[in-house]
Short mmCIF file of C-alpha atoms in Angstrom, two decimals:
data_model
loop_
_atom_site.label_atom_id
_atom_site.label_comp_id
_atom_site.label_asym_id
_atom_site.label_seq_id
_atom_site.Cartn_x
_atom_site.Cartn_y
_atom_site.Cartn_z
CA MET G 2 12.68 -9.42 16.48
CA LEU G 3 9.74 -7.95 14.59
CA LYS G 4 11.19 -8.99 11.26
CA ASP G 5 10.43 -12.61 12.21
CA VAL G 6 6.75 -11.99 11.72
CA SER G 7 6.50 -13.49 8.27
CA PHE G 8 2.79 -14.19 8.14
CA GLY G 9 1.13 -12.60 5.17
CA GLN G 10 4.36 -11.92 3.32
CA PHE G 11 3.90 -13.04 -0.24
CA TYR G 12 6.95 -14.68 -1.81
CA PRO G 13 6.94 -14.03 -5.58
CA ALA G 14 7.85 -17.00 -7.77
CA GLU G 15 6.57 -18.85 -10.80
CA SER G 16 5.53 -22.25 -9.54
CA PHE G 17 2.84 -24.88 -9.62
CA ALA G 18 1.51 -23.74 -6.24
CA HIS G 19 1.57 -20.05 -7.19
CA ARG G 20 -0.63 -20.74 -10.19
CA LEU G 21 -3.25 -22.67 -8.25
CA ASP G 22 -6.66 -21.13 -7.78
CA PRO G 23 -6.66 -19.43 -4.34
CA ARG G 24 -10.02 -21.02 -3.50
CA LEU G 25 -8.48 -24.41 -4.00
CA LYS G 26 -5.49 -23.54 -1.87
CA ILE G 27 -7.78 -22.44 0.94
CA LEU G 28 -9.79 -25.67 0.64
CA PHE G 29 -6.55 -27.63 0.53
CA LEU G 30 -5.41 -25.94 3.75
CA ILE G 31 -8.73 -26.80 5.39
CA ALA G 32 -8.38 -30.41 4.22
CA PHE G 33 -4.83 -30.49 5.56
CA ILE G 34 -5.86 -29.09 8.95
CA THR G 35 -8.71 -31.61 9.13
CA ALA G 36 -6.30 -34.41 8.27
CA THR G 37 -3.80 -33.46 11.00
CA PHE G 38 -6.60 -33.43 13.55
CA LEU G 39 -8.07 -36.72 12.34
CA ALA G 40 -4.69 -38.40 12.58
CA LYS G 41 -4.55 -40.45 15.74
CA ASN G 42 -1.25 -42.21 15.10
CA PHE G 43 2.18 -41.31 13.79
CA TYR G 44 1.54 -42.96 10.43
CA GLY G 45 -1.25 -40.47 9.74
CA LEU G 46 0.95 -37.53 10.70
CA VAL G 47 3.84 -38.83 8.61
CA LEU G 48 1.46 -38.99 5.67
CA CYS G 49 0.53 -35.34 6.29
CA ALA G 50 4.21 -34.42 6.51
CA ALA G 51 4.90 -36.23 3.24
CA VAL G 52 2.13 -34.30 1.50
CA LEU G 53 3.49 -31.05 2.95
CA VAL G 54 6.99 -31.85 1.68
CA LEU G 55 5.48 -32.49 -1.74
CA ALA G 56 3.60 -29.18 -1.57
CA VAL G 57 6.77 -27.29 -0.59
CA LEU G 58 8.65 -28.88 -3.48
CA PHE G 59 5.96 -27.71 -5.89
CA SER G 60 5.83 -24.20 -4.40
CA GLY G 61 9.29 -22.95 -5.28
CA ILE G 62 9.65 -21.57 -1.75
CA PRO G 63 13.03 -22.30 -0.11
CA VAL G 64 12.58 -25.13 2.41
CA GLY G 65 14.42 -23.10 5.07
CA LYS G 66 11.91 -20.28 4.76
CA VAL G 67 8.98 -22.63 5.33
CA VAL G 68 10.66 -24.24 8.34
CA ARG G 69 11.52 -20.85 9.80
CA SER G 70 7.84 -19.89 9.74
CA VAL G 71 7.45 -22.08 12.84
CA LYS G 72 9.72 -19.68 14.71
CA GLY G 73 6.82 -17.34 15.38
CA VAL G 74 4.97 -19.99 17.39
CA LEU G 75 8.07 -21.81 18.68
CA PHE G 76 7.35 -20.68 22.23
CA LEU G 77 3.84 -22.12 22.05
CA VAL G 78 5.13 -25.41 20.62
CA ILE G 79 7.80 -25.83 23.31
CA PHE G 80 5.47 -24.73 26.10
CA THR G 81 2.70 -27.21 25.25
CA ALA G 82 5.25 -29.96 24.63
CA LEU G 83 6.90 -29.41 28.02
CA LEU G 84 3.58 -29.35 29.85
CA ASN G 85 2.65 -32.66 28.28
CA VAL G 86 6.06 -34.22 28.94
CA PHE G 87 5.70 -33.60 32.67
CA PHE G 88 1.99 -33.96 33.28
CA TYR G 89 0.73 -36.60 30.83
CA GLN G 90 -0.55 -39.60 32.76
CA GLY G 91 1.05 -42.64 31.14
CA ALA G 92 1.75 -46.20 32.24
CA THR G 93 5.47 -46.62 31.49
CA VAL G 94 7.15 -44.28 33.98
CA TYR G 95 10.78 -43.32 33.29
CA TRP G 96 11.23 -40.68 35.99
CA SER G 97 9.03 -39.09 38.60
CA TRP G 98 9.27 -36.44 41.30
CA TRP G 99 6.45 -34.92 43.32
CA ILE G 100 3.58 -34.46 40.82
CA LEU G 101 5.88 -34.43 37.82
CA ARG G 102 6.61 -37.57 35.89
CA ILE G 103 8.00 -38.46 32.54
CA THR G 104 6.36 -41.38 30.84
CA LYS G 105 6.85 -43.04 27.49
CA GLU G 106 3.31 -42.11 26.48
CA GLY G 107 3.87 -38.51 27.57
CA LEU G 108 7.00 -38.19 25.45
CA LEU G 109 5.26 -39.65 22.43
CA PHE G 110 2.21 -37.46 22.91
CA SER G 111 4.30 -34.26 23.23
CA ALA G 112 6.24 -35.12 20.10
CA PHE G 113 2.95 -35.79 18.34
CA LEU G 114 1.45 -32.45 19.40
CA ALA G 115 4.58 -30.48 18.50
CA LEU G 116 4.73 -32.09 15.07
CA ARG G 117 1.04 -31.44 14.46
CA LEU G 118 1.37 -27.78 15.42
CA ALA G 119 4.48 -27.35 13.27
CA LEU G 120 2.75 -28.93 10.29
CA LEU G 121 -0.28 -26.66 10.72
CA VAL G 122 1.83 -23.51 10.83
CA MET G 123 4.01 -24.53 7.90
CA CYS G 124 1.04 -25.35 5.70
CA SER G 125 -0.69 -22.07 6.58
CA SER G 126 2.46 -20.07 5.79
CA LEU G 127 2.75 -21.94 2.53
CA LEU G 128 -0.66 -20.56 1.62
CA THR G 129 0.32 -16.95 2.32
CA TYR G 130 3.75 -17.37 0.70
CA THR G 131 2.26 -18.59 -2.58
CA THR G 132 -0.87 -16.42 -2.66
CA THR G 133 -1.01 -12.64 -2.98
CA PRO G 134 -3.30 -10.99 -0.43
CA VAL G 135 -5.58 -9.88 -3.25
CA ALA G 136 -5.87 -13.42 -4.60
CA LEU G 137 -6.40 -14.71 -1.08
CA THR G 138 -9.24 -12.33 -0.38
CA ASP G 139 -10.72 -12.94 -3.83
CA GLY G 140 -10.72 -16.60 -2.91
CA ILE G 141 -12.33 -15.99 0.46
CA GLU G 142 -14.88 -13.68 -1.12
CA SER G 143 -15.76 -16.30 -3.69
CA LEU G 144 -15.99 -19.09 -1.11
CA LEU G 145 -18.22 -16.95 1.11
CA THR G 146 -20.53 -15.89 -1.74
CA PRO G 147 -23.44 -17.96 -0.37
CA LEU G 148 -23.48 -15.63 2.64
CA LYS G 149 -24.53 -12.76 0.36
CA TRP G 150 -27.98 -14.35 0.47
CA ILE G 151 -28.32 -13.30 4.08
CA ARG G 152 -27.00 -9.81 3.18
CA PHE G 153 -23.62 -10.44 4.75
CA PRO G 154 -21.13 -7.83 3.36
CA VAL G 155 -18.77 -10.40 1.85
CA HIS G 156 -16.98 -8.03 -0.54
CA GLU G 157 -16.35 -5.40 2.12
CA LEU G 158 -15.04 -8.01 4.55
CA ALA G 159 -12.67 -9.36 1.90
CA LEU G 160 -11.38 -5.88 1.09
CA ILE G 161 -10.81 -5.11 4.78
CA MET G 162 -8.78 -8.31 5.09
CA SER G 163 -6.63 -7.62 2.07
CA ILE G 164 -5.87 -4.08 3.24
CA ALA G 165 -5.04 -5.36 6.71
CA LEU G 166 -2.60 -7.87 5.23
CA ARG G 167 -1.04 -5.20 3.06
CA PHE G 168 -0.42 -2.90 6.00
CA ILE G 169 1.24 -5.50 8.24
CA PRO G 170 4.80 -4.90 6.92
CA ILE G 171 4.27 -1.12 6.93
CA LEU G 172 3.09 -1.10 10.53
CA ILE G 173 5.96 -3.38 11.56
CA ASP G 174 8.45 -0.93 10.05
CA GLU G 175 6.69 1.90 11.80
CA THR G 176 6.79 0.12 15.17
CA GLU G 177 10.51 -0.39 14.79
CA ARG G 178 11.02 3.23 13.86
CA ILE G 179 9.08 4.44 16.91
CA MET G 180 10.92 2.02 19.22
CA ASN G 181 14.27 3.19 17.89
CA ALA G 182 13.24 6.80 18.37
CA GLN G 183 12.24 6.03 21.96
CA LYS G 184 15.45 4.09 22.60
CA ALA G 185 17.47 7.02 21.33
CA ARG G 186 15.74 9.09 23.99
CA GLY G 187 16.61 6.60 26.70
CA ALA G 188 13.57 4.31 26.72
CA ASP G 189 14.30 0.78 27.92
CA PHE G 190 12.39 -2.16 26.45
CA GLU G 191 14.74 -4.98 27.37
CA THR G 192 15.15 -4.96 31.15
CA GLY G 193 12.88 -5.00 34.18
CA GLY G 194 9.97 -7.14 35.23
CA LEU G 195 6.82 -7.87 33.30
CA VAL G 196 4.94 -4.82 34.57
CA LYS G 197 7.80 -2.48 33.72
CA ARG G 198 8.13 -3.92 30.24
CA VAL G 199 4.43 -3.71 29.52
CA ARG G 200 4.48 -0.09 30.67
CA ALA G 201 7.38 0.64 28.35
CA VAL G 202 5.24 -0.46 25.41
CA VAL G 203 2.54 2.15 26.02
CA PRO G 204 4.58 5.07 24.61
CA VAL G 205 5.09 2.96 21.48
CA LEU G 206 1.45 1.99 21.09
CA ILE G 207 0.03 5.50 21.27
CA PRO G 208 1.99 6.99 18.36
CA LEU G 209 1.50 3.74 16.44
CA LEU G 210 -2.28 3.93 16.86
CA LEU G 211 -2.34 7.61 15.95
CA SER G 212 -0.37 6.99 12.81
CA ALA G 213 -2.56 4.00 11.91
CA PHE G 214 -5.65 6.20 12.14
CA ARG G 215 -4.01 8.86 10.01
CA ARG G 216 -3.04 6.26 7.43
CA ALA G 217 -6.58 4.87 7.43
CA GLU G 218 -7.99 8.30 6.77
CA GLU G 219 -5.59 8.98 3.92
CA LEU G 220 -6.24 5.56 2.41
CA GLY G 221 -9.97 6.24 2.63
CA ASP G 222 -9.51 9.49 0.73
CA ALA G 223 -7.34 7.78 -1.87
CA MET G 224 -9.97 5.05 -2.36
CA ASP G 225 -12.74 7.63 -2.67
CA ALA G 226 -10.66 9.58 -5.17
CA ARG G 227 -10.33 6.42 -7.24
CA CYS G 228 -14.12 6.09 -7.41
CA TYR G 229 -14.57 3.35 -4.81
CA MET G 230 -18.29 2.90 -4.17
CA GLY G 231 -18.49 -0.57 -2.64
CA SER G 232 -19.23 -3.73 -4.57
CA LYS G 233 -22.02 -2.23 -6.69
CA ASN G 234 -21.28 -2.30 -10.45
CA ARG G 235 -17.70 -3.25 -9.73
CA THR G 236 -15.79 -5.49 -12.12
CA LYS G 237 -12.91 -7.80 -11.32
CA TYR G 238 -9.64 -7.82 -13.22
CA LYS G 239 -8.59 -11.26 -12.09
CA LYS G 240 -11.17 -13.94 -12.60
CA LEU G 241 -10.72 -17.16 -10.69
CA ARG G 242 -10.72 -20.25 -12.87
CA PHE G 243 -10.19 -23.89 -12.02
CA GLY G 244 -7.60 -25.68 -14.16
CA TRP G 245 -5.88 -29.06 -14.34
CA ARG G 246 -3.47 -28.02 -11.59
CA ASP G 247 -6.40 -27.41 -9.29
CA LEU G 248 -7.74 -30.87 -10.04
CA VAL G 249 -4.36 -32.38 -9.09
CA ALA G 250 -4.26 -30.39 -5.85
CA PHE G 251 -7.86 -31.27 -5.09
CA LEU G 252 -7.22 -34.98 -5.58
CA THR G 253 -4.11 -34.79 -3.39
CA GLY G 254 -6.07 -33.11 -0.60
CA ALA G 255 -8.90 -35.64 -0.88
CA ALA G 256 -6.42 -38.54 -0.94
CA LEU G 257 -4.71 -37.17 2.16
CA VAL G 258 -7.91 -37.01 4.21
CA THR G 259 -8.97 -40.48 3.02
CA GLY G 260 -5.50 -41.88 3.76
CA VAL G 261 -5.51 -40.49 7.28
CA VAL G 262 -9.00 -41.84 7.96
CA LEU G 263 -8.02 -45.29 6.63
CA LEU G 264 -4.89 -45.33 8.79
CA ARG G 265 -6.97 -44.38 11.79
CA VAL G 266 -9.46 -47.18 11.14
CA PHE G 267 -6.99 -49.92 10.26
CA VAL G 268 -3.93 -49.11 12.35
CA GLY G 269 -5.94 -47.78 15.26
CA ALA G 270 -5.46 -44.84 17.57
CA THR G 271 -2.08 -45.14 19.24
CA ILE G 272 -2.09 -41.63 20.64
CA MET B 27 -14.47 24.76 -21.44
CA ASP B 28 -12.77 25.11 -18.06
CA ALA B 29 -11.68 21.79 -16.61
CA ILE B 30 -11.94 23.13 -13.07
CA ARG B 31 -13.64 26.32 -11.99
CA PHE B 32 -13.78 27.88 -8.51
CA GLU B 33 -16.18 30.78 -7.92
CA ASP B 34 -15.98 32.62 -4.57
CA VAL B 35 -15.19 29.39 -2.77
CA SER B 36 -14.67 29.39 0.99
CA PHE B 37 -13.98 26.49 3.28
CA SER B 38 -13.09 26.09 6.93
CA TYR B 39 -12.33 22.96 8.94
CA GLY B 40 -14.77 24.09 11.59
CA SER B 41 -12.23 25.72 13.90
CA GLY B 42 -13.25 29.19 12.73
CA ALA B 43 -10.22 30.09 10.63
CA PHE B 44 -10.69 29.80 6.89
CA ALA B 45 -8.57 27.22 5.09
CA ILE B 46 -9.76 28.67 1.78
CA ARG B 47 -11.24 32.17 1.48
CA ASN B 48 -13.13 33.64 -1.50
CA LEU B 49 -11.14 31.71 -4.01
CA ASN B 50 -11.60 32.37 -7.71
CA PHE B 51 -9.62 30.46 -10.25
CA SER B 52 -9.97 28.16 -13.18
CA VAL B 53 -7.90 25.63 -15.05
CA ARG B 54 -8.39 25.23 -18.80
CA GLU B 55 -8.43 21.80 -20.40
CA GLY B 56 -4.91 20.69 -21.35
CA GLU B 57 -3.23 23.26 -19.12
CA PHE B 58 -0.38 22.61 -16.67
CA VAL B 59 -0.87 24.72 -13.55
CA ALA B 60 1.42 24.80 -10.53
CA VAL B 61 0.02 25.74 -7.14
CA LEU B 62 2.70 27.01 -4.77
CA GLY B 63 2.46 27.74 -1.09
CA HIS B 64 4.12 26.85 2.17
CA ASN B 65 2.53 24.60 4.84
CA GLY B 66 -0.95 25.61 5.86
CA SER B 67 -1.54 27.87 2.87
CA GLY B 68 -4.64 25.89 1.91
CA LYS B 69 -3.23 24.26 -1.19
CA SER B 70 -4.02 20.68 -0.14
CA THR B 71 -7.55 21.71 0.83
CA LEU B 72 -7.86 23.01 -2.72
CA ALA B 73 -7.07 19.56 -4.11
CA ARG B 74 -9.62 17.82 -1.90
CA LEU B 75 -12.32 20.35 -2.83
CA CYS B 76 -11.84 19.63 -6.55
CA ASN B 77 -13.33 16.15 -6.40
CA GLY B 78 -15.69 16.39 -3.49
CA LEU B 79 -13.54 14.80 -0.78
CA LEU B 80 -14.28 18.06 1.02
CA VAL B 81 -17.42 20.10 0.43
CA ALA B 82 -17.15 23.88 0.16
CA ASP B 83 -19.02 25.97 2.76
CA ASP B 84 -19.64 28.71 0.24
CA GLY B 85 -19.30 29.34 -3.47
CA LYS B 86 -19.40 27.07 -6.49
CA ILE B 87 -16.92 24.51 -7.76
CA SER B 88 -17.47 22.85 -11.11
CA VAL B 89 -15.59 20.25 -13.10
CA PHE B 90 -16.28 20.38 -16.85
CA GLY B 91 -19.45 22.28 -16.02
CA LYS B 92 -20.72 19.77 -13.45
CA SER B 93 -21.22 21.08 -9.93
CA VAL B 94 -19.12 19.17 -7.40
CA SER B 95 -21.47 19.92 -4.52
CA GLU B 96 -24.24 17.75 -6.03
CA LYS B 97 -23.93 14.26 -4.62
CA ASP B 98 -25.18 12.68 -7.85
CA ASN B 99 -22.30 14.21 -9.79
CA LEU B 100 -19.58 12.92 -7.45
CA PHE B 101 -18.95 9.65 -9.27
CA GLU B 102 -18.73 11.40 -12.66
CA VAL B 103 -16.48 14.12 -11.25
CA ARG B 104 -14.12 11.60 -9.69
CA LYS B 105 -13.85 9.80 -13.01
CA GLU B 106 -12.65 13.07 -14.57
CA VAL B 107 -10.36 14.26 -11.77
CA GLY B 108 -7.73 11.92 -10.36
CA ILE B 109 -5.62 12.81 -7.33
CA VAL B 110 -2.16 11.54 -6.47
CA PHE B 111 -1.52 12.05 -2.77
CA GLN B 112 1.58 12.73 -0.72
CA ASN B 113 2.37 9.43 0.97
CA PRO B 114 2.82 6.59 -1.52
CA ASP B 115 2.26 3.91 1.14
CA ASN B 116 -1.11 5.29 2.17
CA GLN B 117 -2.69 5.32 -1.27
CA THR B 118 -1.83 1.81 -2.41
CA VAL B 119 -4.70 -0.60 -1.93
CA ALA B 120 -3.10 -3.84 -3.11
CA SER B 121 0.32 -5.43 -2.59
CA ILE B 122 1.05 -6.17 -6.23
CA VAL B 123 1.55 -3.38 -8.76
CA GLU B 124 -0.98 -4.56 -11.34
CA ASP B 125 -3.66 -5.28 -8.72
CA ASP B 126 -3.30 -1.78 -7.36
CA ILE B 127 -3.49 -0.15 -10.78
CA ALA B 128 -6.59 -2.24 -11.54
CA PHE B 129 -8.42 -0.99 -8.42
CA GLY B 130 -9.73 2.28 -9.88
CA ALA B 131 -10.68 0.68 -13.20
CA GLU B 132 -12.55 -2.09 -11.35
CA ASN B 133 -14.45 0.51 -9.34
CA ILE B 134 -15.83 2.21 -12.42
CA GLY B 135 -16.88 -1.12 -13.93
CA VAL B 136 -14.43 -1.46 -16.81
CA PRO B 137 -14.66 -4.92 -18.46
CA ARG B 138 -11.83 -7.31 -17.58
CA GLU B 139 -10.04 -7.42 -20.96
CA GLU B 140 -9.96 -3.64 -21.08
CA ILE B 141 -8.54 -3.39 -17.55
CA GLY B 142 -5.57 -5.45 -18.76
CA GLU B 143 -5.03 -3.01 -21.63
CA ARG B 144 -5.39 -0.02 -19.32
CA ILE B 145 -2.78 -1.45 -16.95
CA SER B 146 -0.33 -1.92 -19.84
CA PHE B 147 -1.00 1.61 -21.07
CA ALA B 148 -0.64 3.13 -17.60
CA LEU B 149 2.58 1.24 -16.83
CA LYS B 150 4.06 2.34 -20.15
CA ALA B 151 3.03 5.95 -19.53
CA VAL B 152 4.94 6.03 -16.24
CA GLY B 153 7.87 4.00 -17.60
CA MET B 154 7.42 0.95 -15.34
CA GLU B 155 6.56 -1.78 -17.87
CA GLY B 156 8.88 -4.28 -16.19
CA TYR B 157 7.21 -4.02 -12.78
CA ARG B 158 3.74 -5.37 -13.51
CA ASN B 159 3.97 -8.23 -11.01
CA ALA B 160 6.34 -6.57 -8.55
CA LEU B 161 5.58 -6.07 -4.86
CA CYS B 162 4.76 -2.44 -4.11
CA ALA B 163 6.63 -2.64 -0.80
CA ARG B 164 9.91 -3.39 -2.60
CA LEU B 165 9.81 -0.30 -4.85
CA SER B 166 11.61 2.99 -4.26
CA GLY B 167 9.62 6.07 -3.27
CA GLY B 168 9.70 7.49 -6.79
CA GLN B 169 8.60 4.18 -8.26
CA LYS B 170 5.74 3.85 -5.75
CA GLN B 171 4.54 7.32 -6.66
CA ARG B 172 4.71 6.45 -10.36
CA VAL B 173 2.56 3.38 -9.62
CA ALA B 174 0.11 5.69 -7.85
CA ILE B 175 0.03 7.86 -10.99
CA ALA B 176 -0.56 4.73 -13.08
CA GLY B 177 -3.43 3.81 -10.75
CA VAL B 178 -5.02 7.18 -11.43
CA LEU B 179 -4.37 6.85 -15.18
CA ALA B 180 -6.22 3.52 -15.28
CA VAL B 181 -9.44 5.43 -14.52
CA ARG B 182 -8.64 7.58 -17.62
CA PRO B 183 -9.29 10.97 -16.00
CA LYS B 184 -8.94 14.19 -17.98
CA VAL B 185 -7.42 16.05 -15.01
CA MET B 186 -4.67 14.90 -12.69
CA ILE B 187 -4.01 16.70 -9.42
CA LEU B 188 -0.74 16.00 -7.64
CA ASP B 189 -1.19 16.96 -4.00
CA GLU B 190 2.41 17.37 -2.79
CA SER B 191 3.14 14.03 -4.40
CA THR B 192 6.86 14.75 -4.42
CA ALA B 193 7.19 16.02 -0.84
CA MET B 194 8.36 12.70 0.62
CA LEU B 195 10.73 11.78 -2.22
CA ASP B 196 14.45 12.22 -2.71
CA PRO B 197 15.61 14.53 -5.55
CA ARG B 198 15.83 11.64 -7.99
CA GLY B 199 12.33 10.39 -7.18
CA ARG B 200 11.00 13.95 -7.49
CA LYS B 201 12.49 14.28 -10.96
CA GLU B 202 11.02 10.89 -12.01
CA VAL B 203 7.54 11.96 -10.96
CA VAL B 204 7.66 15.45 -12.45
CA ASP B 205 9.09 14.10 -15.71
CA VAL B 206 6.22 11.64 -16.01
CA VAL B 207 3.57 14.30 -15.39
CA THR B 208 5.19 16.74 -17.79
CA ARG B 209 5.19 14.09 -20.51
CA LEU B 210 1.55 13.21 -19.80
CA ASN B 211 0.66 16.86 -20.18
CA ARG B 212 2.64 17.44 -23.38
CA GLU B 213 1.91 14.15 -25.15
CA GLU B 214 -1.44 12.95 -23.84
CA GLY B 215 -2.99 16.36 -23.33
CA MET B 216 -3.64 15.64 -19.66
CA THR B 217 -4.69 18.66 -17.62
CA VAL B 218 -2.28 18.81 -14.68
CA VAL B 219 -2.52 20.68 -11.38
CA LEU B 220 0.79 20.30 -9.55
CA ILE B 221 0.62 21.31 -5.90
CA THR B 222 4.06 21.68 -4.40
CA HIS B 223 6.36 23.71 -2.23
CA PHE B 224 9.38 22.92 -4.39
CA MET B 225 9.71 25.97 -6.61
CA GLU B 226 11.82 24.21 -9.26
CA GLU B 227 8.93 21.91 -10.09
CA ALA B 228 6.71 24.86 -10.93
CA LEU B 229 9.04 25.70 -13.83
CA ARG B 230 7.48 22.99 -15.97
CA ALA B 231 4.04 24.58 -15.67
CA ASP B 232 2.33 26.93 -18.13
CA ARG B 233 1.00 28.99 -15.27
CA ALA B 234 1.58 29.23 -11.55
CA ILE B 235 -0.44 30.51 -8.64
CA VAL B 236 0.87 31.25 -5.18
CA MET B 237 -1.33 30.71 -2.15
CA ASN B 238 -1.01 32.17 1.31
CA LYS B 239 -3.45 31.83 4.21
CA GLY B 240 -6.19 30.41 2.00
CA GLU B 241 -6.00 33.10 -0.66
CA ILE B 242 -4.34 33.40 -4.03
CA VAL B 243 -1.72 36.09 -3.68
CA MET B 244 0.19 35.81 -6.96
CA ARG B 245 -0.67 34.64 -10.47
CA GLY B 246 1.35 34.45 -13.67
CA THR B 247 3.85 32.37 -15.61
CA PRO B 248 6.47 30.71 -13.42
CA GLU B 249 9.09 33.12 -14.80
CA ASP B 250 6.96 36.15 -13.92
CA ILE B 251 6.45 34.90 -10.42
CA PHE B 252 10.11 34.12 -9.84
CA GLU B 253 11.02 37.63 -11.01
CA ARG B 254 9.18 38.90 -7.96
CA HIS B 255 11.40 37.02 -5.53
CA GLU B 256 11.24 39.62 -2.75
CA GLU B 257 7.46 39.27 -2.70
CA LEU B 258 7.77 35.48 -2.72
CA GLN B 259 9.90 35.61 0.39
CA THR B 260 7.13 37.35 2.33
CA TYR B 261 5.04 34.18 1.72
CA ASN B 262 7.87 31.98 3.06
CA LEU B 263 8.80 30.73 -0.40
CA THR B 264 12.36 30.91 -1.63
CA LEU B 265 13.65 31.14 -5.17
CA PRO B 266 14.79 27.95 -6.92
CA ARG B 267 18.51 27.38 -6.72
CA ILE B 268 19.01 28.23 -10.40
CA GLY B 269 17.36 31.65 -10.00
CA TYR B 270 19.55 32.24 -6.98
CA ILE B 271 22.66 31.30 -8.99
CA CYS B 272 21.74 33.87 -11.67
CA ARG B 273 21.55 36.62 -9.08
CA LYS B 274 24.82 35.60 -7.43
CA LEU B 275 26.60 35.44 -10.79
CA ARG B 276 25.50 38.99 -11.57
CA GLU B 277 26.64 40.21 -8.17
CA GLY B 278 29.98 38.57 -8.91
CA GLY B 279 30.31 40.58 -12.13
CA LEU B 280 29.16 38.06 -14.75
CA ASN B 281 26.53 39.73 -16.89
CA VAL B 282 23.82 37.05 -17.20
CA ALA B 283 20.10 37.67 -17.67
CA ASP B 284 17.62 36.13 -15.23
CA THR B 285 16.59 32.67 -16.34
CA LEU B 286 15.31 29.49 -14.78
CA ASP B 287 16.32 27.18 -17.58
CA GLU B 288 19.61 25.33 -17.09
CA GLU B 289 20.50 25.23 -20.81
CA LYS B 290 19.76 28.92 -21.20
CA LEU B 291 21.93 29.74 -18.20
CA ALA B 292 24.77 27.68 -19.66
CA GLU B 293 24.48 29.60 -22.95
CA GLU B 294 24.41 32.91 -21.10
CA ILE B 295 27.56 32.02 -19.20
CA ALA B 296 29.28 30.83 -22.38
CA SER B 297 28.42 34.06 -24.20
CA CYS B 298 30.08 36.08 -21.44
CA GLY B 299 33.48 35.14 -22.89
CA SER B 300 36.45 33.80 -21.03
CA LEU B 301 35.75 33.26 -17.35
CA ARG B 302 39.39 34.05 -16.49
CA ASN B 303 38.77 37.75 -17.17
CA ILE B 304 36.57 38.10 -14.15
#
């Protein structure tokens, strides 16, 4: 169950997308998200999907892995889709009962929403699959540099994020270990009502929190021992540099947003 | 000059009992010292005192003549003294091997080109050249600990302290780590303080000290200390297996001298003549 949490898991490969500047990938993701929200008809969304397929092909990540990343939010996708199927107020009614009714517009709208959500999640996972946490935070740090003017601790924030990402798989393993230890002593996580299940989680959370604090303390010591003093006088091993690949990705992102806007203007909003 | 020097150092964690009491000891530059002791003997506290992670209540600690208790010296001291800790997962800052090794070098402001060279040097020193872009999470325990050593090496310290760095490893991982440190000591002249409760590991050291309840109770070469095995047992430390084998062989009638070196033991046994006579 916990192994499905794939967010933040870097997938090592040598590909076009892996070599892109992380700043550009973040901007590309923002452009992609903007495009999916600007799209008001299926043509726009299909264009987004086409760009995503292209991005996946250039990322060297197995297609199945990208598709599976939706699994984590599958419940959310189905839930919102179902709500819209039954409650959307459309004109062409296929079936109705009490306050529930299925309309043509409702079906289309649910499909549209589900597709949009799936695209968003897949593109975000593509970013974390092709970018190491360090590169990602370097990118964020660099993009947020203007905030240093108002004394915002950009470097510290970026470091916190990269450490958090690094510890996700470790804490997942730990949670599983604790749950197995509790199960071996007769704890029951699978049956009972909501209240009982939530209560069963408490004995897992407490040791998990304790161990997280202990880890944090040890990591702090290790960082101190390796001369960490904050961002002052610190150098960076990996310098971010824009290259021709980044130009290609930038143009693709820009073309996508323009395309979606044009489709919206000329085809009109059908959803 | 002494690399590390403790003069009448005491430290307590505030609960009243001393973790370290009136400690006097020094480590010469280029020396390999093993610190032995069972849990709670104060040996890990010792490591943290050496580079100012903990501050002594009493006494004086100096690293290459610089007092550790002065806040202004801390940065310089930490550049000279690197520590490898017990849990490999809790001392890795980055997910990728080379990013993690770079961390220390970045902190002390090494220029970018040189960081690349330092990473190559450090990876070669720990025998992990092929893992530069690997994910730390995918490595074995011994490999992770060798990356941690490489991370310390990238700062180019003169002293390396291993604070029970082998405690969580399997026998193979332990051997990997101790082999790397031994080579660093012999070939690069690195001063090494190896804190451990595995007695076999102390054999590689020039000198060993045994701690109990925050005090140094035995000092000498590893061989000297292992000779006094009855005394060791009172501090909850047991003889390495090879020393134990020597004693058992003698009890069984094979006339071998006490040794802790495998080759030497093999020669001793061979020189006893045909084993069938026993």
